[in-house]
Coordinates of C-alpha atoms and ligand atoms in Angstrom, one line a residue:
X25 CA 0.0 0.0 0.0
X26 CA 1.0 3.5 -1.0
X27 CA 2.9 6.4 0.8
X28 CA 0.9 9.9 1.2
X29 CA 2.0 12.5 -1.1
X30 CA 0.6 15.9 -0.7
X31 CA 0.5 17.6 -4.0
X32 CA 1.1 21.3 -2.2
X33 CA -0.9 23.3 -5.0
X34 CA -1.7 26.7 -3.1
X35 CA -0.5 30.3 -3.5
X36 CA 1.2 31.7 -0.7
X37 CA 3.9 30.6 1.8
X38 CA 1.4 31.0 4.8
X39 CA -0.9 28.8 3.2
X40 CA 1.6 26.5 2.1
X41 CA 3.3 25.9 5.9
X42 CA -0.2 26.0 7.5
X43 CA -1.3 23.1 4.9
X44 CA 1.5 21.2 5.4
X45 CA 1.9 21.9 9.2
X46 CA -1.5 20.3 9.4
X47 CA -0.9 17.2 7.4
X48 CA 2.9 16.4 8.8
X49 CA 1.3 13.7 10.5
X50 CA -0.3 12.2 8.0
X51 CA 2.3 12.3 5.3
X52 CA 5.2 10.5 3.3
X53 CA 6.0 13.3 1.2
X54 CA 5.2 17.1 0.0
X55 CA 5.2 17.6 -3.9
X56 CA 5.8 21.0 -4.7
X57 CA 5.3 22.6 -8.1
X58 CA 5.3 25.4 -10.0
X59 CA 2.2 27.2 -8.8
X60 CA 3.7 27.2 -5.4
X61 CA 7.4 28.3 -6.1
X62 CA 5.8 30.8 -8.7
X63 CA 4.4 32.4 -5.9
X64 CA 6.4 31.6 -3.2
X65 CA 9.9 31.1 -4.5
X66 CA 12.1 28.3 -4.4
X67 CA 12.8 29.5 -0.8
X68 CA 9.9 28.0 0.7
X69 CA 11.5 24.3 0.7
X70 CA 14.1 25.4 3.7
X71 CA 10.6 26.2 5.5
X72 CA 8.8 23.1 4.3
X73 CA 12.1 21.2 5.0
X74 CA 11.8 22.2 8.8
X75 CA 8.7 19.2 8.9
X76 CA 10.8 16.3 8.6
X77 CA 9.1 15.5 5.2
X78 CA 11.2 14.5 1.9
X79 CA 10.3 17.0 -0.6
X80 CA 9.6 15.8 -3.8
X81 CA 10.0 18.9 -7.2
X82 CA 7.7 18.3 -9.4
X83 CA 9.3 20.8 -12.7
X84 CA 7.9 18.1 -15.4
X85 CA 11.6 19.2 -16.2
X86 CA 11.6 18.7 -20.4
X87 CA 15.0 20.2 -21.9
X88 CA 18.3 19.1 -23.2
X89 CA 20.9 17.4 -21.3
X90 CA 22.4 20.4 -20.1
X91 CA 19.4 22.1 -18.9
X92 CA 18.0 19.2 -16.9
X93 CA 21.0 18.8 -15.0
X94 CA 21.2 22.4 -14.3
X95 CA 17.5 22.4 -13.2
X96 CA 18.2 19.1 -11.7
X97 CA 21.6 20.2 -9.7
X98 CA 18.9 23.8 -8.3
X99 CA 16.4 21.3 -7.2
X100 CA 18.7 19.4 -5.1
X101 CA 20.8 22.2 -3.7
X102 CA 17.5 23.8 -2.3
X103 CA 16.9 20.5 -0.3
X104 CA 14.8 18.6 -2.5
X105 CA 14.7 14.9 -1.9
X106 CA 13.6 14.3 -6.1
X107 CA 12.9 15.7 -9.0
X108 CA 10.3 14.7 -11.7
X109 CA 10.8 15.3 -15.3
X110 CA 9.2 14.3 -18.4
X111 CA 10.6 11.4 -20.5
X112 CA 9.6 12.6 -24.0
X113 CA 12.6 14.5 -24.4
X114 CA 14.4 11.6 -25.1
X115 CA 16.7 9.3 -23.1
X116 CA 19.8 11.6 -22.8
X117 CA 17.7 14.3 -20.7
X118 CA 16.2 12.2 -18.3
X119 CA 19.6 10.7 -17.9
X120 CA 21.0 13.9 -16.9
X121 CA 18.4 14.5 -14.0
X122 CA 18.8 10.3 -13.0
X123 CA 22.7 11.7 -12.7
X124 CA 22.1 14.8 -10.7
X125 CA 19.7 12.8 -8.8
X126 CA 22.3 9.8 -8.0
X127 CA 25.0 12.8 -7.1
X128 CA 22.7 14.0 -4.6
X129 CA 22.0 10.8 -3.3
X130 CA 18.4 11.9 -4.4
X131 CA 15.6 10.2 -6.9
X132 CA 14.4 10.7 -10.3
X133 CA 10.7 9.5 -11.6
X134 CA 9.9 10.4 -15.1
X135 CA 5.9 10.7 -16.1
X136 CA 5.1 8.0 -18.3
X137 CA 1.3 8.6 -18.3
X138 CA -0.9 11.3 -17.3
X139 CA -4.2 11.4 -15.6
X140 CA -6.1 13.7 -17.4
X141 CA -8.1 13.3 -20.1
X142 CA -5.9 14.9 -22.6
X143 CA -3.0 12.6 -21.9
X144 CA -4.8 10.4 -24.0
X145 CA -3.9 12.3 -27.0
X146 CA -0.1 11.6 -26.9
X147 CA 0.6 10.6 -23.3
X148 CA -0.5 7.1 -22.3
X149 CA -1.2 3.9 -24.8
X150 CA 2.3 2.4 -26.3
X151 CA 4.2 6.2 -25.4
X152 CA 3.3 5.3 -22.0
X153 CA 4.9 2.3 -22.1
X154 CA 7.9 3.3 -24.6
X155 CA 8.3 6.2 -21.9
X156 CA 7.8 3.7 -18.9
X157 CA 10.8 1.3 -20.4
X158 CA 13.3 3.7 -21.1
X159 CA 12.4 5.2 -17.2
X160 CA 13.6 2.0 -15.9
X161 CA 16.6 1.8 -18.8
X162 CA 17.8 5.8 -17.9
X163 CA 17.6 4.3 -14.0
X164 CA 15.1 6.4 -12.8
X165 CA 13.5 5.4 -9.3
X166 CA 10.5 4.9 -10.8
X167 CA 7.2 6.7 -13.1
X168 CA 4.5 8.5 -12.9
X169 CA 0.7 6.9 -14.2
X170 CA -2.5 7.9 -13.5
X171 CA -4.9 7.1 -10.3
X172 CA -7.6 7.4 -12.9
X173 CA -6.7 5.2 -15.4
X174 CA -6.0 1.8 -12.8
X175 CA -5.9 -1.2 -15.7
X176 CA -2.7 1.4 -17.3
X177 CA -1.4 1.0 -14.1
X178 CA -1.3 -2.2 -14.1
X179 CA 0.0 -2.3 -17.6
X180 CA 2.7 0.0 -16.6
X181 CA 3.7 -1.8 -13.7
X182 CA 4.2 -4.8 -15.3
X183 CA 6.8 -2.8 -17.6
X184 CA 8.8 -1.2 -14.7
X185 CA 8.7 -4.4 -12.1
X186 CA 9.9 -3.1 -8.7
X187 CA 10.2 0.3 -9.5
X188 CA 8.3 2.9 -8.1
X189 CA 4.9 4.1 -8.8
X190 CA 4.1 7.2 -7.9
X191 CA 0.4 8.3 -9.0
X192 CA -1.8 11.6 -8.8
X193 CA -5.3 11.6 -9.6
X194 CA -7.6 10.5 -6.3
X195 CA -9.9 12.6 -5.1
X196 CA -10.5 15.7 -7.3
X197 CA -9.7 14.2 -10.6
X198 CA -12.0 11.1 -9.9
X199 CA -9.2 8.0 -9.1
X200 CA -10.6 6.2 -6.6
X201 CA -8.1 5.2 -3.6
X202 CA -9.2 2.0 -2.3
X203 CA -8.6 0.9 -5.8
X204 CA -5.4 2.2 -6.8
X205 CA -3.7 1.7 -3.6
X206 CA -2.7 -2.2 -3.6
X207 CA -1.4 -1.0 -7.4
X208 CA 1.4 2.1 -6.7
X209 CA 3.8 3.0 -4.2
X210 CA 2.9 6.7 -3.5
X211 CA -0.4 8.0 -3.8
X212 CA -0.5 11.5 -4.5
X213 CA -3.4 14.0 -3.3
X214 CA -3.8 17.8 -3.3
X215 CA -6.9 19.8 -3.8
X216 CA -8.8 16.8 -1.8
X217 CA -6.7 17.4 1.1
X218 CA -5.4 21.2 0.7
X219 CA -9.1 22.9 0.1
X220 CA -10.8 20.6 2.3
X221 CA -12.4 22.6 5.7
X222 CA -9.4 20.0 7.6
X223 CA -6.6 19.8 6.1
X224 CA -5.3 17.5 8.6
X225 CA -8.9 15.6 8.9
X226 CA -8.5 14.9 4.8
X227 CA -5.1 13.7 5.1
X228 CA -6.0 11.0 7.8
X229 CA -8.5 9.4 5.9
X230 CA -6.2 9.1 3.0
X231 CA -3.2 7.9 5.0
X232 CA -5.8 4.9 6.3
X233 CA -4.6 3.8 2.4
X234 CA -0.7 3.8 3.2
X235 CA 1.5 0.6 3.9
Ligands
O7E22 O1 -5.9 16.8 -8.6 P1 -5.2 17.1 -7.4 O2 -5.5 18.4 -6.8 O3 -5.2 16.0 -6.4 O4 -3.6 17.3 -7.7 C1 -2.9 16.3 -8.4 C2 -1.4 16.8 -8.5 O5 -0.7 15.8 -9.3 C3 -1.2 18.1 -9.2 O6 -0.1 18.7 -8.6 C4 -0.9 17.8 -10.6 O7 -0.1 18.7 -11.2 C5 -0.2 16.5 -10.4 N1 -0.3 15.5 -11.6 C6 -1.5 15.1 -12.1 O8 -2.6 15.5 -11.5 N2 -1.6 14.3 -13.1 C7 -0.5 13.8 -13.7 O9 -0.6 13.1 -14.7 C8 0.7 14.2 -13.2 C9 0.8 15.0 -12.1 C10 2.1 15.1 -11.5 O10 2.2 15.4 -10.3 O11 3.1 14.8 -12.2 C11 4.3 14.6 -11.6 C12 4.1 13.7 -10.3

């Protein structure tokens, strides 16, 4: 059964800590994005750090070689714990964050599949599993597939073996946890837990899904 991961979506550094203060207890992880370091700035992990969580950057980084491990080598030197990037960029790029990743002692996931309804324009089917392949090849820790979409992750697991899955899409998107759980390794959750009137109430009754 899966590790909480709360996808920290919001807008401000107050709401961020007073989220994630409030969930601590309940969590494996904090997955930070853009929105949040657009607003907030890249500073806010030394404050998130102070909660004992791993924090997990989640950049969809998609560049060359060079780029990704420049990204890569920011993420990590702000206290980051891993980085996400894309894997259609090819093999080389995600190789350069799996390296900046393995310097730091860190981890690297790459998304395989998405779990939006769009993704099944270009990202899922046999990309998915071309993308999920060359994860494990490039020696990432593991992929990202889609809460919503369970029999792909099944699919894609059975590409990637013991690797990780990490999966968004319970809750506000429509995955369903008690089904997806016995399938990934991290289950990721943000609006359903962040906008909720408890933060901390929400993230106990998903963490009643962890191992
Ligand atoms: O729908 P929510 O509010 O529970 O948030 C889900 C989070 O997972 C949000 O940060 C979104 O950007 C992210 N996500 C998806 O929802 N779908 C994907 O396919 C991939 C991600 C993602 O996090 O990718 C990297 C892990």
């Amino acid at each position: 059964m899966p590790d909480l991961i709360l996808a920290l979506d919001v807008l401000s550094r107050e709401e961020a800590l007073s989220v994630a203060e409030a969930a601590a207890p309940h969590l494996d992880a904090i997955k930070i994005g853009y929105p949040l370091v657009l607003a907030a700035g890249l500073d806010i992990a030394a404050p998130l750090s102070e909660f004992g969580i791993p924090l997990i950057a989640d950049f969809k980084v998609a560049d060359i070689p060079n780029t990704n491990s420049l990204i890569a080598q920011q993420v990590f030197a702000a206290g980051f714990f891993a980085i996400i990037c894309q894997g259609f960029c090819g093999s080389d790029s995600v190789a350069a964050c799996v390296e900046a990743a393995d310097d730091a002692g860190g981890e690297c996931y790459v998304v395989a599949e998405m779990s939006h309804p769009g993704a099944l324009e270009f990202l899922s089917g046999k990309n998915a599993e071309l993308l999920a392949q060359m994860a494990v090849d490039a020696g990432a820790h593991g992929i990202i597939a889609p809460a919503t979409r369970p029999e792909r992750v099944q699919t894609l697991r059975a590409i990637i073996g013991d690797k990780k899955i990490l999966s968004p899409g319970v809750g506000a998107q429509g995955g369903d946890p008690e089904t997806i759980a016995p399938l990934i390794d991290g289950m990721i959750v943000g609006r359903s837990i962040y906008t909720a009137e408890d933060p901390a109430e929400a993230a106990r009754t998903y963490a009643r899904f962890r191992r």
